Coordinates of C-alpha atoms and ligand atoms in Angstrom, one line a residue:
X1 CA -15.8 25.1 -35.6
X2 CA -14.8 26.6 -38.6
X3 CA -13.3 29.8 -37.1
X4 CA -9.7 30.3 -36.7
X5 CA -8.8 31.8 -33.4
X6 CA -9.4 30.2 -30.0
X7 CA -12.5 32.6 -28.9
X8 CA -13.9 33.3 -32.2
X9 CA -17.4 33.2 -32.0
X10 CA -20.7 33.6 -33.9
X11 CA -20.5 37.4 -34.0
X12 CA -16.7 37.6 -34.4
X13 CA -16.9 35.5 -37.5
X14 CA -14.4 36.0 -40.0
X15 CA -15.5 36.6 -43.3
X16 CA -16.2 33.6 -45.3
X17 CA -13.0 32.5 -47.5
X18 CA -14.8 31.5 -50.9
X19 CA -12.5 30.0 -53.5
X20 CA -14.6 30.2 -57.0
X21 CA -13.5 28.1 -60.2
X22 CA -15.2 30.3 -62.5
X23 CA -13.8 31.8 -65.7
X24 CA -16.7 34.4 -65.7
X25 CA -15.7 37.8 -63.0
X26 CA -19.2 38.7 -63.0
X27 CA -20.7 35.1 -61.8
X28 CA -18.1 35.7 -58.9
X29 CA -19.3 39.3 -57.8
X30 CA -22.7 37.9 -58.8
X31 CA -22.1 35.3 -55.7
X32 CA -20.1 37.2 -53.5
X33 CA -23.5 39.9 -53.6
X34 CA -26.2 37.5 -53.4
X35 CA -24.2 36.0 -50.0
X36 CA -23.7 39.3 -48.2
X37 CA -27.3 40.8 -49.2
X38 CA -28.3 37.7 -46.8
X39 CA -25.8 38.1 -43.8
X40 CA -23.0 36.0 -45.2
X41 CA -20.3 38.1 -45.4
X42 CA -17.0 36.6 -47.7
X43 CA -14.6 37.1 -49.8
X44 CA -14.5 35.7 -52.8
X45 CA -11.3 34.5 -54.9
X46 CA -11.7 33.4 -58.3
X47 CA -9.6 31.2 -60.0
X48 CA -9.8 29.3 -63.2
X49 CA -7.1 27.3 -64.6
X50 CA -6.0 24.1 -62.7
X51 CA -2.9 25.7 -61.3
X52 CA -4.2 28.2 -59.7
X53 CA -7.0 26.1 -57.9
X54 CA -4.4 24.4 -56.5
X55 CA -2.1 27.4 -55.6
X56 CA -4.9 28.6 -53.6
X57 CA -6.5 25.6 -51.8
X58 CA -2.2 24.9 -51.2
X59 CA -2.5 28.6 -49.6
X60 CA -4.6 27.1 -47.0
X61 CA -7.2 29.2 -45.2
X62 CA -10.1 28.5 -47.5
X63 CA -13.6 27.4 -46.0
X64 CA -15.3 26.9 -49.2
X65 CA -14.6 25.8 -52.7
X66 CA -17.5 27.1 -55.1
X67 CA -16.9 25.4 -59.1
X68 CA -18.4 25.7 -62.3
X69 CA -18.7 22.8 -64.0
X70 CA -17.6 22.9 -67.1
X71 CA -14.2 25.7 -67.9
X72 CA -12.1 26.4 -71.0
X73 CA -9.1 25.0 -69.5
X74 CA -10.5 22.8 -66.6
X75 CA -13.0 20.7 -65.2
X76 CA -15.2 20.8 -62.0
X77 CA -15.5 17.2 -61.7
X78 CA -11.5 17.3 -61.8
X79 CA -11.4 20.3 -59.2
X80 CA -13.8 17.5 -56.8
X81 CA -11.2 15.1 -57.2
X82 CA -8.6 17.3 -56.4
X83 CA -10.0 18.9 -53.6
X84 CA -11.4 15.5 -52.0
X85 CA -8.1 14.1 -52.0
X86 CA -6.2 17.1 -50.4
X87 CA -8.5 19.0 -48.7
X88 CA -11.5 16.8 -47.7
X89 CA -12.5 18.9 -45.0
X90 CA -13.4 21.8 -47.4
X91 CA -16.9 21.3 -49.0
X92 CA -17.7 21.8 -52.2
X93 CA -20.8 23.2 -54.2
X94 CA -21.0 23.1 -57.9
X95 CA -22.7 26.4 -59.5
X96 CA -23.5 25.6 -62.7
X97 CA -25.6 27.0 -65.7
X98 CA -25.0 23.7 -67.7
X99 CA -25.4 21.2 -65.0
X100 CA -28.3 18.5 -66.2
X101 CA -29.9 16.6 -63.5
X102 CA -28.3 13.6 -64.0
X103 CA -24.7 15.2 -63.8
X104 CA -25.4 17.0 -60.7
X105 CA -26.9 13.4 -59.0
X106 CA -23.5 11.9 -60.4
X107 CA -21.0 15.0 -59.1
X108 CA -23.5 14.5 -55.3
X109 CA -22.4 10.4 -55.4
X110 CA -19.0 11.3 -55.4
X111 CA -18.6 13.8 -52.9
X112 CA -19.5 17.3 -54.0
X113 CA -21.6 19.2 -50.8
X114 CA -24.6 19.9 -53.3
X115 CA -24.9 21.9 -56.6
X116 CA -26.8 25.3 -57.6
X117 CA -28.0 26.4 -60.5
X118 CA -27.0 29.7 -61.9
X119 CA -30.6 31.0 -63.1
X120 CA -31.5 29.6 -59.1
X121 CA -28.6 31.7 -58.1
X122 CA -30.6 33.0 -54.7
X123 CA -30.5 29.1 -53.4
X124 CA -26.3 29.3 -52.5
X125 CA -27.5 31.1 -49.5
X126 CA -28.7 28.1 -47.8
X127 CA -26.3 25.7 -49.7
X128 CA -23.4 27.6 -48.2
X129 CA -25.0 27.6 -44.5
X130 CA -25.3 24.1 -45.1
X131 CA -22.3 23.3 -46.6
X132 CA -20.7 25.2 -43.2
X133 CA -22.6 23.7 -41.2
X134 CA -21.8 20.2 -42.4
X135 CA -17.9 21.0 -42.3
X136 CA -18.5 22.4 -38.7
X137 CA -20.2 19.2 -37.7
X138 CA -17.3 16.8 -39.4
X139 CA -14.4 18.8 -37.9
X140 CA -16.4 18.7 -34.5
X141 CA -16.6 14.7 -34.8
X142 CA -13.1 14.7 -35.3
X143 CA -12.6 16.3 -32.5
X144 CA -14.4 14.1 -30.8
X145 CA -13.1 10.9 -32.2
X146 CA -9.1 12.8 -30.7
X147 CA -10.6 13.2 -27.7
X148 CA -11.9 10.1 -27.8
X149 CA -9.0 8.5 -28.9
X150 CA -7.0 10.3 -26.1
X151 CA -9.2 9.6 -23.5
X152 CA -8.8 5.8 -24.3
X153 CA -4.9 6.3 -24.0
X154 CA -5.2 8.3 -21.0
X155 CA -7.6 5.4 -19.9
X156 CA -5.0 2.6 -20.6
X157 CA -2.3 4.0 -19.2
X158 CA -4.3 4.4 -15.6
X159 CA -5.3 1.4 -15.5
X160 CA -1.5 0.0 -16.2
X161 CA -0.5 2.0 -13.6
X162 CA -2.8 1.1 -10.8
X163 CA -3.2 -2.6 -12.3
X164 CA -6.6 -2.2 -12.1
X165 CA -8.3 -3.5 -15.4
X166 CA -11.9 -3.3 -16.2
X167 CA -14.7 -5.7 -17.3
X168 CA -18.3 -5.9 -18.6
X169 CA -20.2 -9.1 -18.3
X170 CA -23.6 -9.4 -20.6
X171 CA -25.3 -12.3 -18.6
X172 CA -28.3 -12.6 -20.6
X173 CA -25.6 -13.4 -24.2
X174 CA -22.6 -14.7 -21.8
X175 CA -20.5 -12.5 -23.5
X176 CA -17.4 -11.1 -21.5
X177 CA -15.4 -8.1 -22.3
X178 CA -12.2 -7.4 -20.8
X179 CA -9.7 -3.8 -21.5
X180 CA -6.1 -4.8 -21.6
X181 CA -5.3 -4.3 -18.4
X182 CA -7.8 -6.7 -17.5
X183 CA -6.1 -9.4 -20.3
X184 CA -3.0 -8.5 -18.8
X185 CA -4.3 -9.2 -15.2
X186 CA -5.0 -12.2 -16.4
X187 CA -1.9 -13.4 -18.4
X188 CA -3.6 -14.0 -21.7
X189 CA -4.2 -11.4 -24.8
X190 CA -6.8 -11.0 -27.6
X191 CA -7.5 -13.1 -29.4
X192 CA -8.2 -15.2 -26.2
X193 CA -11.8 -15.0 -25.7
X194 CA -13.0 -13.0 -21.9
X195 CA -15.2 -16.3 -20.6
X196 CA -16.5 -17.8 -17.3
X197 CA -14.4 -20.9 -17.8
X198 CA -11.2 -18.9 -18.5
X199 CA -11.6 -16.8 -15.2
X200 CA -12.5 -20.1 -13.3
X201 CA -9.9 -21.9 -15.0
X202 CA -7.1 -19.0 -13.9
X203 CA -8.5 -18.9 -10.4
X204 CA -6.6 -20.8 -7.7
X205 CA -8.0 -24.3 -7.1
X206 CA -8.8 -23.6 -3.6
X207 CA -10.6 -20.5 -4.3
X208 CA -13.0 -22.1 -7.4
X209 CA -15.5 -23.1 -5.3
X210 CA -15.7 -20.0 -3.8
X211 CA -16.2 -18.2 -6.8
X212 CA -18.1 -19.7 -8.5
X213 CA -21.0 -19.2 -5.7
X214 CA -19.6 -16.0 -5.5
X215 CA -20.8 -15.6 -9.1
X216 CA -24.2 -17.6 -8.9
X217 CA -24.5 -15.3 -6.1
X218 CA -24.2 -12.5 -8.3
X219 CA -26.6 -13.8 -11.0
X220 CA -29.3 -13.7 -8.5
X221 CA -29.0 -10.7 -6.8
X222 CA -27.9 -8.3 -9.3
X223 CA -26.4 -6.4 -6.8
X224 CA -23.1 -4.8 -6.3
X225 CA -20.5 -6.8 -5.5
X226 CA -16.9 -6.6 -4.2
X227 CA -14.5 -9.8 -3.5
X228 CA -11.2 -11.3 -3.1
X229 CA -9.7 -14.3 -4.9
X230 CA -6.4 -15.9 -5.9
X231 CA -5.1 -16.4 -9.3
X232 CA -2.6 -19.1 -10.5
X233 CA -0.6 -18.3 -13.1
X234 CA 0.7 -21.1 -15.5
X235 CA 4.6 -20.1 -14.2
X236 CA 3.1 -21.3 -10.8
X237 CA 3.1 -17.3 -9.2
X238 CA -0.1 -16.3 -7.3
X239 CA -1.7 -13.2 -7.7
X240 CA -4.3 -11.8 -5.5
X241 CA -7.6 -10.2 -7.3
X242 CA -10.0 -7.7 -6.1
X243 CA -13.0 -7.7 -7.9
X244 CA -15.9 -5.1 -7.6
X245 CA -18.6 -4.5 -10.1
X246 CA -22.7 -3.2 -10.1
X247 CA -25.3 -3.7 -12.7
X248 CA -25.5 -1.5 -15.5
X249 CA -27.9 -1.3 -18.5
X250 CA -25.8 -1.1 -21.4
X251 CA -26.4 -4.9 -22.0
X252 CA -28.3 -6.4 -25.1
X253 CA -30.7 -8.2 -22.5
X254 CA -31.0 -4.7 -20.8
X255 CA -28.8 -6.3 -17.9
X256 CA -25.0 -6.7 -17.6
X257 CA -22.3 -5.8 -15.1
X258 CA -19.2 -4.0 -15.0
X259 CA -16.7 -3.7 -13.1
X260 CA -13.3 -3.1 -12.2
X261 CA -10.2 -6.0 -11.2
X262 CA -7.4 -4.9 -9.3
X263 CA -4.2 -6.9 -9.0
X264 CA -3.3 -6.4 -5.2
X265 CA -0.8 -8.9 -5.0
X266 CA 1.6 -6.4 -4.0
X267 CA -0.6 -5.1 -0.9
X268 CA -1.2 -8.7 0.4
X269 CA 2.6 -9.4 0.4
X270 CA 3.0 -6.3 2.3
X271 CA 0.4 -7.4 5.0
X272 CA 1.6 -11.0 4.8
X273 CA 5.0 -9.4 5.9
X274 CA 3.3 -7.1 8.5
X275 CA 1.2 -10.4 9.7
X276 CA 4.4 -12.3 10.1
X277 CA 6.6 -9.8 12.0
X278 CA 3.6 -9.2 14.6
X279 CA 3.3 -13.2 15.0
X280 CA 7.2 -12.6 15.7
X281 CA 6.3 -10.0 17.8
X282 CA 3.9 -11.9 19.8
X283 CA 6.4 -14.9 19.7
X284 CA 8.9 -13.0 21.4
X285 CA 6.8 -11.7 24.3
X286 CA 5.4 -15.2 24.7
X287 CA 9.2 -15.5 25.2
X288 CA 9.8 -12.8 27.5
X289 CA 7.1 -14.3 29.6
X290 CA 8.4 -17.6 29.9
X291 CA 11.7 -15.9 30.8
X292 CA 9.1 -14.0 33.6
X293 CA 11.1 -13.9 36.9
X294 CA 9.2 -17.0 38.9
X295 CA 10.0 -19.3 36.1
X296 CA 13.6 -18.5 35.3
X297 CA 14.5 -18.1 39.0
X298 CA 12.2 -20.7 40.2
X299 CA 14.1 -23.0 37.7
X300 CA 17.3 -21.9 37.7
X301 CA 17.5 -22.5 42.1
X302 CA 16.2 -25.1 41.6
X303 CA 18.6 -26.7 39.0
X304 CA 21.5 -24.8 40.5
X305 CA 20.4 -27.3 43.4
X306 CA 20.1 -30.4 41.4
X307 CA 23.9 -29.6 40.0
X308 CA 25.5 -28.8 43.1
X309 CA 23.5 -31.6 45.0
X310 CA 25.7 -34.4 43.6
X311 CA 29.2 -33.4 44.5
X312 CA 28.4 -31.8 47.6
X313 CA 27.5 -35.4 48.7
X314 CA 30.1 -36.9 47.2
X315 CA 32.9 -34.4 49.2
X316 CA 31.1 -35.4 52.4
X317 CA 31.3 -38.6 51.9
X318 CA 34.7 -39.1 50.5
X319 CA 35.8 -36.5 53.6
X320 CA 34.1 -39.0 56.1
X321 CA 35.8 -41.6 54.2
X322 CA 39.3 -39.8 54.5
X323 CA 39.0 -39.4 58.5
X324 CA 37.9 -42.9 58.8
X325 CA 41.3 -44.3 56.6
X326 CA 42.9 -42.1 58.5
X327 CA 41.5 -42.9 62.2
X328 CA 44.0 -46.1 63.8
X329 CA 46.9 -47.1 64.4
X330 CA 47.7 -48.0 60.8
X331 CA 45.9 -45.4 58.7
X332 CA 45.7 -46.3 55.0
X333 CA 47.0 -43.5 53.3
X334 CA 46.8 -44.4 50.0
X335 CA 42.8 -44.9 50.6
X336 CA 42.6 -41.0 52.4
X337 CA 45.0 -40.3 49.1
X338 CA 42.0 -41.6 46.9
X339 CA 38.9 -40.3 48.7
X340 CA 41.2 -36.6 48.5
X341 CA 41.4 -36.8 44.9
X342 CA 37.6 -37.9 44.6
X343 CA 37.0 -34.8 46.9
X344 CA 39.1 -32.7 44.2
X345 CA 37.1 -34.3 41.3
X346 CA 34.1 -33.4 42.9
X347 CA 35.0 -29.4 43.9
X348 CA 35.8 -29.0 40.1
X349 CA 32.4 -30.4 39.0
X350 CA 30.9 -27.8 41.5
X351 CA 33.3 -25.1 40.2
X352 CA 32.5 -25.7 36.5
X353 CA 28.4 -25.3 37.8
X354 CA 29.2 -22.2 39.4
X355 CA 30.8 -20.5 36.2
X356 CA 28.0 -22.0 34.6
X357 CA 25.4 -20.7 36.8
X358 CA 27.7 -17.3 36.5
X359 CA 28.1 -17.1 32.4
X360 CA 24.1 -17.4 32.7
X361 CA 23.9 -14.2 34.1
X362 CA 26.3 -12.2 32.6
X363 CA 27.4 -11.3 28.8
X364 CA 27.0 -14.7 27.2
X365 CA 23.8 -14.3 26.8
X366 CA 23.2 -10.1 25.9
X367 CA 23.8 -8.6 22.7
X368 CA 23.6 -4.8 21.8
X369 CA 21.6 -3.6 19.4
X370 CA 19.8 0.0 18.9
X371 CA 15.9 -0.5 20.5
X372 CA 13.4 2.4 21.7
X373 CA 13.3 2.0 25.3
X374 CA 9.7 3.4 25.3
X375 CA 8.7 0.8 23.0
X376 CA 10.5 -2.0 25.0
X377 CA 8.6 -0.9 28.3
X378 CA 5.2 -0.9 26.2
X379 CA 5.4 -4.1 25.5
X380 CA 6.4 -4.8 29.3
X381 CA 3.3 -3.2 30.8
X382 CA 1.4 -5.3 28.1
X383 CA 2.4 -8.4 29.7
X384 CA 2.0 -7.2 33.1
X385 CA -1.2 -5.9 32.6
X386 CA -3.4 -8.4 33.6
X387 CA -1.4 -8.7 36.9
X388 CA -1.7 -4.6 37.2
X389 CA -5.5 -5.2 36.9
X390 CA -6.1 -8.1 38.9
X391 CA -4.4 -6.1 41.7
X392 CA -6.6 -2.7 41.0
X393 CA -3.5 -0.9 41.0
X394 CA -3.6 2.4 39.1
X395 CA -1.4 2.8 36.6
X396 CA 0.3 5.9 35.1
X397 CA 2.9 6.0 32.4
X398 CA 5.0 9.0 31.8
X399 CA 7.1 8.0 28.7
X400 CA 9.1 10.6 27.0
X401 CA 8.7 11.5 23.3
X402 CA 12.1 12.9 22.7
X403 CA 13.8 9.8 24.2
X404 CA 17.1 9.2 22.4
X405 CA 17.5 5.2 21.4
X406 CA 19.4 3.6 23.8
X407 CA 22.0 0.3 23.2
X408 CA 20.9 -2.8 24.7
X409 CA 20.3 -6.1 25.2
X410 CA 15.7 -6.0 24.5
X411 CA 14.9 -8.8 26.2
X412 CA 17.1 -8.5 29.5
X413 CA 16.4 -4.6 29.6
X414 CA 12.6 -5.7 29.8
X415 CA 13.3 -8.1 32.2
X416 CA 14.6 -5.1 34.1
X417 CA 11.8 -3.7 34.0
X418 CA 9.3 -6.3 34.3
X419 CA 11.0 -7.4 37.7
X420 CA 10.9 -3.8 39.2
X421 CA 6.9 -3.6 38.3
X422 CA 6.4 -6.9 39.3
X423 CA 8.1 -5.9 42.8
X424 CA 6.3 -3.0 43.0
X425 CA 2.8 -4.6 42.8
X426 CA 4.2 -7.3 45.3
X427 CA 4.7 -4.4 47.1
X428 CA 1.4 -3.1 47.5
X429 CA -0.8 -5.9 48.5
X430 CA -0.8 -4.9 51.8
X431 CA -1.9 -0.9 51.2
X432 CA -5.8 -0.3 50.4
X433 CA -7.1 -0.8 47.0
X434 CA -7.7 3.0 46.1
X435 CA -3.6 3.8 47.6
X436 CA -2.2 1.6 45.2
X437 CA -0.5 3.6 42.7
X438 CA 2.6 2.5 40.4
X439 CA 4.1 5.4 37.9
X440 CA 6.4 4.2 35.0
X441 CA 8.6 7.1 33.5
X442 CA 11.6 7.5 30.7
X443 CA 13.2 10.7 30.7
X444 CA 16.1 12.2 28.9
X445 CA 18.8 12.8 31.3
X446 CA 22.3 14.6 31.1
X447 CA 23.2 13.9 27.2
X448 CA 22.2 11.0 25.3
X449 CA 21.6 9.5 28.9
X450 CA 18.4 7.9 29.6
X451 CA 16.5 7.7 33.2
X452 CA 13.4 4.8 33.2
X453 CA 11.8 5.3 37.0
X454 CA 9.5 2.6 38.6
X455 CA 7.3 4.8 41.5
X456 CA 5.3 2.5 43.8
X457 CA 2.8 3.6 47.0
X458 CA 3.9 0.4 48.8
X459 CA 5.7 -1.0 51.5
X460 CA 9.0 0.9 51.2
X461 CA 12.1 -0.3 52.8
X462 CA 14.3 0.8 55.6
X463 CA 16.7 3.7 54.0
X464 CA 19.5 1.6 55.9
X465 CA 18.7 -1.8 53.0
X466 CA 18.7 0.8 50.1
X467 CA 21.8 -1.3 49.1
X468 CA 21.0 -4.6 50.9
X469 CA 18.2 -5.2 48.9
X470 CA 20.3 -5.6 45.5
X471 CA 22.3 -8.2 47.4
X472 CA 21.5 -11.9 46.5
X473 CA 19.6 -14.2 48.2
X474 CA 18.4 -10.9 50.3
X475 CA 14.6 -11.3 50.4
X476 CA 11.9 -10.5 52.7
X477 CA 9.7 -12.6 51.6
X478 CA 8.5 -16.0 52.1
X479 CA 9.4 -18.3 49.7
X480 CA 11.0 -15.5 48.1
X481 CA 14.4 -15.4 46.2
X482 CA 16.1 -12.5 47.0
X483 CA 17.6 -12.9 43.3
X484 CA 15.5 -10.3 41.2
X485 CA 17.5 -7.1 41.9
X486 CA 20.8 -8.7 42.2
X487 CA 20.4 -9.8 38.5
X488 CA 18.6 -6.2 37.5
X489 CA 21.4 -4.4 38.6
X490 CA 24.1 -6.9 36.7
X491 CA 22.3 -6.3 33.9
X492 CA 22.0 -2.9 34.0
X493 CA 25.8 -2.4 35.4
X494 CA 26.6 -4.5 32.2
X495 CA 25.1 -1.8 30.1
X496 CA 27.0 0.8 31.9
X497 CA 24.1 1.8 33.6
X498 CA 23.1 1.9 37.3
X499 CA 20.3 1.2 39.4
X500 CA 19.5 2.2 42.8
X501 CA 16.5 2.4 44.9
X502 CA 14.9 4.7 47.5
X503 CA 12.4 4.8 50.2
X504 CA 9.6 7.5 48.9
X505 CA 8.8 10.6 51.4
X506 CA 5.7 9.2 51.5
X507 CA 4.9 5.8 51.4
X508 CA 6.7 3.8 48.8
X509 CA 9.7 3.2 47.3
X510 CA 11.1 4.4 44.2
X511 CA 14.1 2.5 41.6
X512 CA 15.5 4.2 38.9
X513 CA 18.0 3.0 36.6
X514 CA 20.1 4.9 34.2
X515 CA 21.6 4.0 30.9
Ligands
ADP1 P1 12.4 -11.2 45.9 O1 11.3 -10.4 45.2 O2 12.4 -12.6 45.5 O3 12.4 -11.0 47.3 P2 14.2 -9.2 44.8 O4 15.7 -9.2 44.7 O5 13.4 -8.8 43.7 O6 13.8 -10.6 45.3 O7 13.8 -8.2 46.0 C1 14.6 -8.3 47.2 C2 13.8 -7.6 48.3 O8 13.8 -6.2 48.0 C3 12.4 -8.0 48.4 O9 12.2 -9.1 49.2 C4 11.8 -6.7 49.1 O10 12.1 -6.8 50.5 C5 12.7 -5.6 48.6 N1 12.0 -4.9 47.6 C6 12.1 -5.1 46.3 N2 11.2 -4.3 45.6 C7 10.6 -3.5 46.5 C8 9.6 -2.5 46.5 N3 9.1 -2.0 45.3 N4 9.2 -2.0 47.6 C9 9.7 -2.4 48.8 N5 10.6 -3.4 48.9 C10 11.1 -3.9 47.8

């Protein structure tokens, strides 16, 4: 629009801001009449040497030059000049008496808006609309070309910033065109030519064949489409694509597709990583599992047997020995001397399996660090699950949510834990199905302390074993080991913590251990 102002419009038009090269005033008021008598109102300034055209136009705020063609001091062909190369946006209409035909087609080839006649003075009207109208439309496509222009920065950036680069593919012409993002994408520039054989040639050996069924696929379909492939880049790096894209009609063949590509290297890294620490996750419980009470106990006795087993035998041997050098008339000292020192030897060799056996169970093996109990006992009922289920015992968890993190040892804390809900299952096999009910609970306890409680609706115990029952080797079970609690509470008493155990009211029993 012509109009200065941000909300001019049709009605609030401004007058019309004429500048006339003319040397005669009455040709000007002559114009400025035959315009308003039809609507147009304007102001009319008249100038007519050289200087003063270009004061004016220099002025600014001028919407329409108007020249005579031929001046004493000046020229209008001159004034076009002028005016074209400063202020192209301004049209231009000769009004002329002398203008001859050919002049006027010659003054139209090189830019003038159009040309009136002075004895046809009553045609300006719809010169000047036209003339306006023209300028209106050229500063409107200029407009549009800076918003254009704009929109294609505003375009490119995007696209930078969510490396996503798009793509249009004429399949009919083979012709491939890629935005820069897309070139980027795939590490070459213009003049490069977008092909088939370029993407193929960029994508991962092991993913070629894929694609290119993936894009054979495409072919015959016509359909949207939306995949993942690798890249390899000539420094050896891979990037991961995802490419999505429809048919559109734009194409010469009336067929092509476009589409988007999105680098998402960055998100598969981050899943890769996820992926990885849950297969450490899963490692570790397979762990925890192995480390499952049976096995380590089981093992442990049974190795603990195997060690002591050998000097054992040899200290009653060499002690049978000993008596027998020693039974007579003439013992043989120095033989009882020799089967003594063997029995020494052999009480060491026991000794050093004892500390071993001991340094198992204590510190050696436990290392703080900061864990979320609640967590920790998750992953515990996990693994006990099926043994919950195959037992149809009902289970409830009461876990708290402001439970402060606690330091300790994961994998021994959980062992903890898995021991007392293993026990309490044990527990129940001889109450009926719908009676067997287990309850695991954190709570937050005096301070930063923290309270886990294993309920069961089991056997119980005697209130006079409350204690007995941590001691080692104390079991009531056959085949059992008595060991489970004894090393629960060391563990826990290593933490600082303590467990204990009571009979419920009802049936049951209830441990608890604080940390
Ligand atoms: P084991 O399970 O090998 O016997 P533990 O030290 O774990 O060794 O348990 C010792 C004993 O404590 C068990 O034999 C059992 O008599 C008693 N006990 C443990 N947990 C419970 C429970 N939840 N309810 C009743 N008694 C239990």
């Amino acid at each position: 629009m012509l109009f200065r102002g941000p909300d001019t419009n049709l009605e609030m038009k401004p007058e019309l801001r004429i500048l006339y090269l003319e040397d005669d005033p009455k040709d000007a008021e002559l114009v400025e009449e035959t315009l308003a008598t039809d609507g147009i109102r304007c102001r009319v300034m008249r100038v007519e040497t050289k200087a003063d055209f270009i004061t004016a136009l220099e002025k600014g705020g001028i919407d329409l030059i108007l020249a005579d063609y031929t001046l004493p001091s000046f020229d209008g062909l001159s004034a076009l000049k002028i005016a074209q190369e400063g202020w192209p946006q301004v049209p231009l209409i000769f009004v002329s008496g002398t203008l001859g035909e050919e002049v006027a087609i010659e003054a139209l080839k090189i830019g003038a808006t159009d040309y009136v006649f002075k004895t046809r003075l009553s045609r300006i009207v719809p010169s000047v609309q036209r003339a306006l109208r023209e300028a209106e439309e050229r500063i409107g496509l200029s407009r549009a070309e800076e918003a254009l222009r704009r929109s294609e920065v505003y375009l490119a950036e995007a696209q930078k910033l969510s490396h996503t680069g798009s793509f249009g593919w004429d399949v009919s012409s083979g012709k491939i065109y890629w935005s820069q993002e897309t070139f980027r994408i795939f590490g070459c520039e213009p003049p490069a030519e977008p092909s088939l054989e370029l993407v193929l040639h960029r994508t991962h050996p092991q993913d070629r064949a894929l694609v290119r069924r993936l894009i054979d696929r495409i072919v015959q379909n016509r359909k949207d489409f939306d995949f993942e492939h690798r890249l390899l880049m000539p420094d050896g790096s891979v990037k991961y694509l995802r490419v999505v894209g429809r048919p559109s009609k734009e194409g010469s063949g009336g067929f092509e597709f476009v589409g988007a590509v999105t680098d998402v290297t960055e998100r598969k890294q981050a899943e890769e990583e996820l992926r990885q620490k849950e297969v450490s996750l899963r490692e570790a419980q397979t762990e925890l599992a192995h480390v499952s009470r049976v096995t380590t106990l089981g093992e442990l006795a049974a190795s603990i047997a195997h060690e002591l087993n050998q000097p054992l035998t040899g200290m009653v041997t060499n002690a049978n020995a000993g008596l027998h050098w020693l039974a007579g008339d003439a013992p043989n000292l120095a033989e009882v001397r020799e089967a003594i020192h063997r029995i020494i030897r052999d009480g060491n060799r026991a000794g050093e399996v004892i500390s071993r056996v001991r340094a198992l169970f204590k510190k050696a093996r436990m290392a703080k660090e900061r864990l979320d109990l609640n967590e920790a006992i998750e992953e515990v009922v996990i693994l006990t699950q099926n043994e919950v289920q195959r037992k149809n015992v009902a289970l409830r968890m009461e876990l708290a949510a402001d439970l402060p993190a606690v330091m300790g040892d994961r994998v021994q804390l959980q062992q903890v834990v898995m021991n007392l809900i293993l026990n309490a299952v044990e527990a129940m096999d001889s109450v009926e199905d719908r009676d067997r009910e287990l309850v695991v609970r954190t709570e937050r306890g005096e301070g930063d302390e923290v309270r886990v409680t294993v309920r069961d609706s089991g056997v119980g115990f005697d209130p006079l074993n409350a204690e007995r029952i941590f001691h080692a080797f104390h079991t009531t079970k056959p085949g059992g080991l008595g060991m489970g609690l004894a090393i629960s509470r060391s563990i826990i008493e290593w933490h600082g913590g303590r467990l204990w155990a009571e009979p419920n009211d009802g049936p049951g029993a209830t441990f608890q251990f604080t940390l």
